[in-house]
Short mmCIF file of C-alpha atoms and ligand atoms in Angstrom, two decimals:
data_model
loop_
_atom_site.label_atom_id
_atom_site.label_comp_id
_atom_site.label_asym_id
_atom_site.label_seq_id
_atom_site.Cartn_x
_atom_site.Cartn_y
_atom_site.Cartn_z
CA MET A 65 -204.58 172.07 164.01
CA THR A 66 -204.72 175.68 162.89
CA SER A 67 -202.54 178.25 164.55
CA SER A 68 -205.57 179.94 166.17
CA ASP A 69 -206.27 176.68 168.05
CA THR A 70 -202.77 176.68 169.49
CA VAL A 71 -202.40 178.88 172.54
CA ILE A 72 -198.87 177.93 173.52
CA SER A 73 -196.27 176.60 171.17
CA THR A 74 -192.58 176.12 171.73
CA ALA A 75 -189.99 174.90 169.26
CA GLY A 76 -186.68 173.49 170.43
CA LEU A 77 -186.98 175.48 173.63
CA THR A 78 -183.74 175.15 175.59
CA LYS A 79 -182.25 176.68 178.72
CA HIS A 80 -178.80 175.83 180.01
CA TYR A 81 -177.43 177.05 183.32
CA GLY A 82 -173.73 176.29 182.95
CA ASP A 83 -173.60 172.53 182.52
CA VAL A 84 -177.18 172.03 183.68
CA ARG A 85 -179.68 171.51 180.88
CA ALA A 86 -182.72 172.75 182.75
CA VAL A 87 -184.85 172.60 179.58
CA ASP A 88 -183.65 170.68 176.57
CA GLY A 89 -185.28 171.00 173.16
CA LEU A 90 -188.90 171.24 174.26
CA ASP A 91 -191.65 171.19 171.61
CA LEU A 92 -194.97 171.94 173.25
CA HIS A 93 -198.37 172.58 171.70
CA VAL A 94 -201.20 173.53 173.99
CA ARG A 95 -204.66 173.88 172.47
CA ARG A 96 -207.29 176.46 173.19
CA GLY A 97 -209.59 175.55 176.08
CA GLU A 98 -207.65 172.56 177.31
CA ILE A 99 -206.16 171.90 180.70
CA TYR A 100 -202.61 170.78 180.12
CA ALA A 101 -200.65 169.34 183.02
CA PHE A 102 -196.90 169.59 182.82
CA LEU A 103 -195.79 166.83 185.09
CA GLY A 104 -192.28 166.17 186.36
CA ARG A 105 -190.26 165.47 189.46
CA ASN A 106 -188.37 168.19 191.29
CA GLY A 107 -185.74 169.70 189.05
CA ALA A 108 -187.33 168.40 185.83
CA GLY A 109 -187.45 171.89 184.33
CA LYS A 110 -191.07 172.90 184.93
CA THR A 111 -190.47 176.24 186.59
CA THR A 112 -187.83 177.23 184.06
CA THR A 113 -190.25 176.39 181.23
CA ILE A 114 -193.08 178.45 182.73
CA ARG A 115 -190.71 181.37 183.28
CA MET A 116 -189.66 181.20 179.64
CA LEU A 117 -193.32 181.14 178.56
CA LEU A 118 -193.74 184.35 180.55
CA GLY A 119 -190.62 185.98 179.16
CA LEU A 120 -189.07 186.06 182.65
CA VAL A 121 -186.14 183.86 181.65
CA ARG A 122 -184.32 184.22 178.36
CA PRO A 123 -184.02 180.89 176.50
CA THR A 124 -180.57 179.69 175.47
CA SER A 125 -182.20 178.73 172.17
CA GLY A 126 -185.58 177.94 170.68
CA ARG A 127 -188.85 179.82 170.29
CA VAL A 128 -191.93 180.52 172.36
CA THR A 129 -195.28 181.70 170.99
CA VAL A 130 -198.10 182.55 173.38
CA LEU A 131 -201.55 183.54 172.07
CA GLY A 132 -200.04 184.11 168.65
CA THR A 133 -197.29 186.43 169.89
CA ASP A 134 -193.60 185.59 169.82
CA ILE A 135 -192.25 186.00 173.33
CA VAL A 136 -189.16 188.13 173.14
CA PRO A 137 -187.86 190.62 175.71
CA GLY A 138 -190.27 193.53 175.83
CA ALA A 139 -193.25 191.58 174.43
CA THR A 140 -195.56 192.71 177.18
CA ALA A 141 -198.88 193.36 175.44
CA VAL A 142 -199.86 189.71 175.34
CA PHE A 143 -199.63 189.42 179.12
CA SER A 144 -202.83 191.40 179.59
CA ARG A 145 -204.51 188.20 178.40
CA VAL A 146 -202.43 185.88 180.58
CA GLY A 147 -202.76 185.14 184.29
CA TYR A 148 -199.96 183.44 186.09
CA LEU A 149 -198.90 181.99 189.36
CA VAL A 150 -195.21 181.35 189.82
CA GLU A 151 -193.46 180.36 193.02
CA ALA A 152 -192.18 183.81 193.90
CA ALA A 153 -195.42 185.66 193.12
CA ALA A 154 -196.04 186.60 196.74
CA ALA A 155 -198.69 189.10 197.72
CA TYR A 156 -197.85 192.24 199.69
CA PRO A 157 -197.86 190.89 203.26
CA ASP A 158 -199.01 194.11 204.96
CA LEU A 159 -201.94 194.70 202.65
CA THR A 160 -205.22 192.90 203.16
CA VAL A 161 -206.60 190.37 200.71
CA ARG A 162 -208.97 192.99 199.31
CA GLU A 163 -206.20 195.61 199.00
CA ASN A 164 -203.88 193.15 197.27
CA LEU A 165 -206.57 192.26 194.77
CA ASP A 166 -207.54 195.88 194.24
CA LEU A 167 -203.92 196.73 193.45
CA GLN A 168 -203.74 193.88 190.97
CA ARG A 169 -207.06 195.00 189.45
CA ARG A 170 -205.72 198.49 188.84
CA LEU A 171 -202.46 197.13 187.41
CA MET A 172 -204.38 194.96 184.99
CA GLY A 173 -207.01 197.58 184.18
CA ALA A 174 -209.93 195.39 185.29
CA GLY A 175 -213.29 196.72 186.53
CA ARG A 176 -214.05 197.28 190.25
CA GLU A 177 -216.38 194.28 190.41
CA ALA A 178 -213.44 191.97 189.57
CA VAL A 179 -212.15 192.02 193.17
CA GLY A 180 -215.38 190.72 194.72
CA GLU A 181 -215.82 188.16 191.96
CA ALA A 182 -212.31 186.80 192.39
CA MET A 183 -212.74 186.56 196.19
CA ASP A 184 -216.04 184.70 195.70
CA LEU A 185 -214.52 182.32 193.19
CA LEU A 186 -211.66 181.40 195.50
CA GLY A 187 -213.64 181.36 198.75
CA LEU A 188 -211.74 184.33 200.14
CA SER A 189 -214.61 186.67 200.96
CA GLY A 190 -214.45 185.79 204.68
CA SER A 191 -210.76 186.77 204.72
CA ALA A 192 -211.15 189.98 202.70
CA ASP A 193 -209.86 192.23 205.49
CA ARG A 194 -207.06 190.00 206.76
CA ARG A 195 -203.46 190.89 205.98
CA ALA A 196 -201.97 188.62 203.33
CA GLY A 197 -198.94 187.89 205.51
CA GLN A 198 -201.17 186.38 208.18
CA LEU A 199 -203.04 183.98 205.92
CA SER A 200 -202.62 180.21 206.11
CA LEU A 201 -200.54 178.64 203.36
CA GLY A 202 -203.70 177.44 201.63
CA ASN A 203 -205.31 180.89 201.68
CA LYS A 204 -202.07 182.47 200.45
CA GLN A 205 -202.23 180.12 197.50
CA ARG A 206 -205.90 181.03 196.96
CA LEU A 207 -204.96 184.70 196.97
CA SER A 208 -202.25 184.03 194.37
CA LEU A 209 -204.83 182.23 192.23
CA ALA A 210 -207.31 185.07 192.68
CA ARG A 211 -204.67 187.53 191.48
CA ALA A 212 -203.91 185.31 188.51
CA LEU A 213 -207.49 185.17 187.25
CA LEU A 214 -208.85 188.52 188.40
CA HIS A 215 -208.65 190.10 184.94
CA ARG A 216 -210.29 187.10 183.25
CA PRO A 217 -207.31 186.01 181.19
CA ALA A 218 -207.60 183.69 178.19
CA LEU A 219 -204.62 181.69 179.44
CA LEU A 220 -203.57 180.69 182.93
CA LEU A 221 -199.97 179.59 183.57
CA LEU A 222 -199.81 178.00 186.98
CA ASP A 223 -196.67 176.64 188.61
CA GLU A 224 -197.69 173.99 191.14
CA PRO A 225 -201.11 175.53 191.95
CA ALA A 226 -201.88 172.80 194.49
CA ASN A 227 -198.91 173.76 196.71
CA GLY A 228 -199.99 174.45 200.25
CA LEU A 229 -203.59 173.39 199.72
CA ASP A 230 -205.16 170.63 201.78
CA PRO A 231 -207.01 167.80 199.97
CA ALA A 232 -210.32 169.70 200.08
CA GLY A 233 -208.61 172.81 198.73
CA ILE A 234 -207.07 170.80 195.90
CA ILE A 235 -210.49 169.49 194.88
CA GLU A 236 -211.92 173.01 195.07
CA VAL A 237 -209.19 174.41 192.81
CA ARG A 238 -209.56 171.47 190.45
CA ARG A 239 -213.30 172.23 190.09
CA LEU A 240 -212.60 175.90 189.56
CA LEU A 241 -210.09 175.24 186.79
CA ARG A 242 -212.44 172.76 185.13
CA ARG A 243 -215.24 175.33 185.24
CA LEU A 244 -213.04 178.08 183.80
CA ALA A 245 -211.99 175.79 180.96
CA ASP A 246 -215.48 174.46 180.21
CA GLU A 247 -217.56 177.60 180.70
CA SER A 248 -215.19 180.38 179.71
CA GLY A 249 -212.87 178.55 177.31
CA VAL A 250 -209.85 179.48 179.43
CA THR A 251 -206.71 177.49 178.58
CA VAL A 252 -204.81 176.23 181.60
CA PHE A 253 -201.17 175.20 181.58
CA MET A 254 -200.19 173.95 185.01
CA SER A 255 -197.23 172.15 186.47
CA SER A 256 -197.29 169.46 189.10
CA HIS A 257 -195.06 166.80 190.52
CA ILE A 258 -197.94 164.54 191.57
CA LEU A 259 -199.63 162.55 188.85
CA ALA A 260 -202.67 161.64 190.95
CA GLU A 261 -203.32 165.35 191.48
CA VAL A 262 -203.75 166.06 187.79
CA ALA A 263 -204.79 162.67 186.40
CA HIS A 264 -208.53 163.37 186.70
CA LEU A 265 -208.35 167.03 185.84
CA ALA A 266 -206.07 167.42 182.86
CA ASP A 267 -207.22 166.93 179.30
CA ARG A 268 -203.63 166.21 178.45
CA ILE A 269 -200.58 165.35 180.49
CA GLY A 270 -197.04 165.92 179.32
CA ILE A 271 -194.33 164.19 181.32
CA VAL A 272 -191.11 166.17 181.51
CA HIS A 273 -187.87 164.69 182.76
CA GLU A 274 -184.42 166.28 182.70
CA GLY A 275 -185.77 169.10 180.57
CA ARG A 276 -187.28 166.85 177.89
CA LEU A 277 -190.84 165.88 177.10
CA LEU A 278 -190.93 162.11 177.58
CA GLN A 279 -194.56 161.41 176.76
CA GLU A 280 -197.88 163.11 176.21
CA PHE A 281 -201.22 161.44 176.71
CA ASP A 282 -204.81 161.92 177.80
CA TYR A 283 -206.40 160.16 180.73
CA ASP A 284 -207.73 157.16 178.76
CA GLU A 285 -204.32 156.55 177.23
CA LEU A 286 -202.81 156.79 180.67
CA ARG A 287 -205.17 154.13 181.98
CA ALA A 288 -204.27 151.88 179.09
CA ARG A 289 -200.57 152.24 179.82
CA THR A 290 -200.73 151.41 183.48
CA GLY A 291 -201.80 147.93 184.40
CA ALA A 292 -200.80 144.55 185.64
CA TYR A 293 -197.35 143.03 185.30
CA LEU A 294 -195.22 140.28 186.78
CA ASP A 295 -192.04 141.28 188.54
CA ILE A 296 -189.60 138.46 187.84
CA GLY A 297 -186.20 137.71 189.35
CA VAL A 298 -184.29 135.26 187.21
CA SER A 299 -180.73 134.27 186.38
CA GLU A 300 -179.72 135.40 182.86
CA PRO A 301 -182.53 137.93 182.35
CA ASP A 302 -181.63 138.53 178.71
CA ARG A 303 -181.94 134.86 177.82
CA ALA A 304 -185.14 134.66 179.89
CA ALA A 305 -186.67 137.59 177.99
CA GLY A 306 -185.80 136.03 174.63
CA LEU A 307 -187.30 132.76 175.69
CA LEU A 308 -190.57 134.32 176.87
CA ARG A 309 -190.85 136.17 173.60
CA GLU A 310 -190.21 133.13 171.44
CA GLN A 311 -191.92 130.39 173.42
CA LEU A 312 -194.88 132.25 174.87
CA GLY A 313 -195.24 135.08 172.38
CA LEU A 314 -194.99 137.78 175.11
CA ASP A 315 -193.93 141.12 173.69
CA ARG A 316 -194.08 143.67 176.52
CA ILE A 317 -191.00 142.80 178.54
CA GLU A 318 -188.74 145.37 180.18
CA PRO A 319 -185.55 144.96 182.20
CA THR A 320 -185.77 146.49 185.69
CA PRO A 321 -183.01 148.60 187.26
CA GLU A 322 -182.49 145.81 189.81
CA GLY A 323 -181.57 143.30 187.11
CA GLY A 324 -184.93 141.54 186.88
CA LEU A 325 -187.71 141.58 184.31
CA ARG A 326 -191.09 143.23 184.17
CA VAL A 327 -193.51 141.27 182.02
CA PHE A 328 -196.79 142.98 181.23
CA VAL A 329 -199.31 140.18 181.54
CA GLY A 330 -201.95 139.30 184.12
CA PRO A 331 -201.18 137.03 187.09
CA ASP A 332 -202.90 134.08 185.36
CA ARG A 333 -199.86 133.69 183.09
CA GLY A 334 -197.53 133.22 186.11
CA PRO A 335 -197.43 129.41 186.29
CA GLU A 336 -196.83 129.04 182.57
CA ILE A 337 -193.96 131.57 182.71
CA ALA A 338 -192.42 129.84 185.74
CA ARG A 339 -192.54 126.46 183.96
CA ALA A 340 -190.90 127.87 180.82
CA LEU A 341 -188.05 129.52 182.73
CA ILE A 342 -187.33 126.59 185.03
CA GLY A 343 -187.68 124.16 182.11
CA ALA A 344 -184.89 126.07 180.34
CA GLY A 345 -182.60 125.57 183.33
CA LEU A 346 -182.85 129.15 184.64
CA ASP A 347 -183.08 129.96 188.36
CA LEU A 348 -186.32 131.72 189.24
CA THR A 349 -185.89 133.75 192.42
CA ARG A 350 -189.05 135.87 192.31
CA LEU A 351 -192.36 136.04 190.49
CA VAL A 352 -194.63 138.70 191.95
CA PRO A 353 -197.87 139.98 190.40
CA VAL A 354 -198.05 143.80 190.56
CA GLN A 355 -201.02 146.03 189.81
CA GLU A 356 -199.39 149.31 188.86
CA ASP A 357 -201.06 152.53 189.93
CA LEU A 358 -200.67 155.90 188.29
CA GLU A 359 -197.98 157.13 190.63
CA SER A 360 -195.73 154.10 190.25
CA TYR A 361 -196.13 154.35 186.48
CA PHE A 362 -194.93 157.96 186.65
CA MET A 363 -192.04 157.05 188.92
CA ARG A 364 -191.05 154.22 186.60
CA LEU A 365 -191.10 156.53 183.57
CA THR A 366 -188.97 159.11 185.30
CA GLY A 367 -186.50 156.61 186.70
CA GLY A 368 -187.60 156.59 190.32
CA GLY A 369 -188.33 152.85 190.68
CA SER A 370 -191.76 151.57 191.65
P1 ATP B 286 -189.06 172.09 191.19
O1 ATP B 286 -190.38 171.37 191.23
O2 ATP B 286 -188.08 171.54 192.19
O3 ATP B 286 -189.15 173.58 191.21
P2 ATP B 286 -188.70 172.16 188.34
O4 ATP B 286 -189.18 171.00 187.54
O5 ATP B 286 -189.54 173.35 188.38
O6 ATP B 286 -188.38 171.68 189.80
P3 ATP B 286 -186.54 173.88 187.56
O7 ATP B 286 -186.71 174.74 188.76
O8 ATP B 286 -186.98 174.41 186.26
O9 ATP B 286 -187.25 172.47 187.79
O10 ATP B 286 -185.01 173.46 187.47
C1 ATP B 286 -184.46 172.64 186.45
C2 ATP B 286 -182.97 172.51 186.67
O11 ATP B 286 -182.34 173.77 186.43
C3 ATP B 286 -182.56 172.10 188.07
O12 ATP B 286 -181.45 171.25 187.96
C4 ATP B 286 -182.19 173.41 188.71
O13 ATP B 286 -181.24 173.20 189.72
C5 ATP B 286 -181.61 174.19 187.55
N1 ATP B 286 -181.80 175.65 187.70
C6 ATP B 286 -182.98 176.29 187.73
N2 ATP B 286 -182.81 177.64 187.85
C7 ATP B 286 -181.48 177.84 187.90
C8 ATP B 286 -180.64 179.02 188.01
N3 ATP B 286 -181.16 180.24 188.10
N4 ATP B 286 -179.31 178.83 188.04
C9 ATP B 286 -178.77 177.59 187.95
N5 ATP B 286 -179.49 176.46 187.82
C10 ATP B 286 -180.82 176.57 187.81
#
């Protein structure tokens, strides 16, 4: 990968708040034109990371480069090519949608036509003359997105863009982001706490937990990682796992937080497993076939149980 293909790169990016390691040694590489979903549960460090990418929070240590520019205090020029939506980026409540966008347009030095285009893109034209403070949550979020992309940035940094949108709104925003990436080569870095929301949209998903990047994968890899397993309750789980490895050649076996075993095989292997465990004098209390979906995979990775 050449440096011109990398739109965001961080090296050892770290932010501590007292004893809290909000972000802990993050190495991220986001490529031009991709939609990268930064996925983590509440408190995982997503917002802090996005704020550091924007130069709004000073890292404790580590480096951030955005569109080839090192982000240090005062590095403002690059942000004319970046659009962002962060939690606190509220519109002026007493101004109308059109006035809010016009203000943003002038701040960003975009042409007059940008306001109408952004309203069309986000389906806000019918609300152009409504005050921002009176909009529904979904339309407020649309207005924030319109402000973020009004000046046609090369990079969009979006913190939980689906917040406040109903299912139809989520699909609409998903299509819009896909179109921006495919047709205009816009790079999108977005955070989410719901895997299903980004699974079909993102080119790449990075799972962040307690400030660290746990895994990165694309959708096909994700599919390959989720799948069927047997949830097994057994006395002496360690001995049981060893036995299943040696006698039946099973290699994907994980202990569960409840003291059982998760064996990644299809349900057809159940009887054979039961025979082997009981034959070795172990007590089998549970053997349940589970078809794991995306969300339970995510919860399992981030320690939330299935
Ligand atoms: P959420 O989806 O809930 O916003 P997040 O993944 O965006 O979560 P962050 O908001 O980045 O997570 O927070 C990461 C950790 O850092 C949390 O434990 C949070 O309490 C802590 N934290 C964030 N900002 C501050 C701050 N200004 N002062 C102290 N602690 C903070």
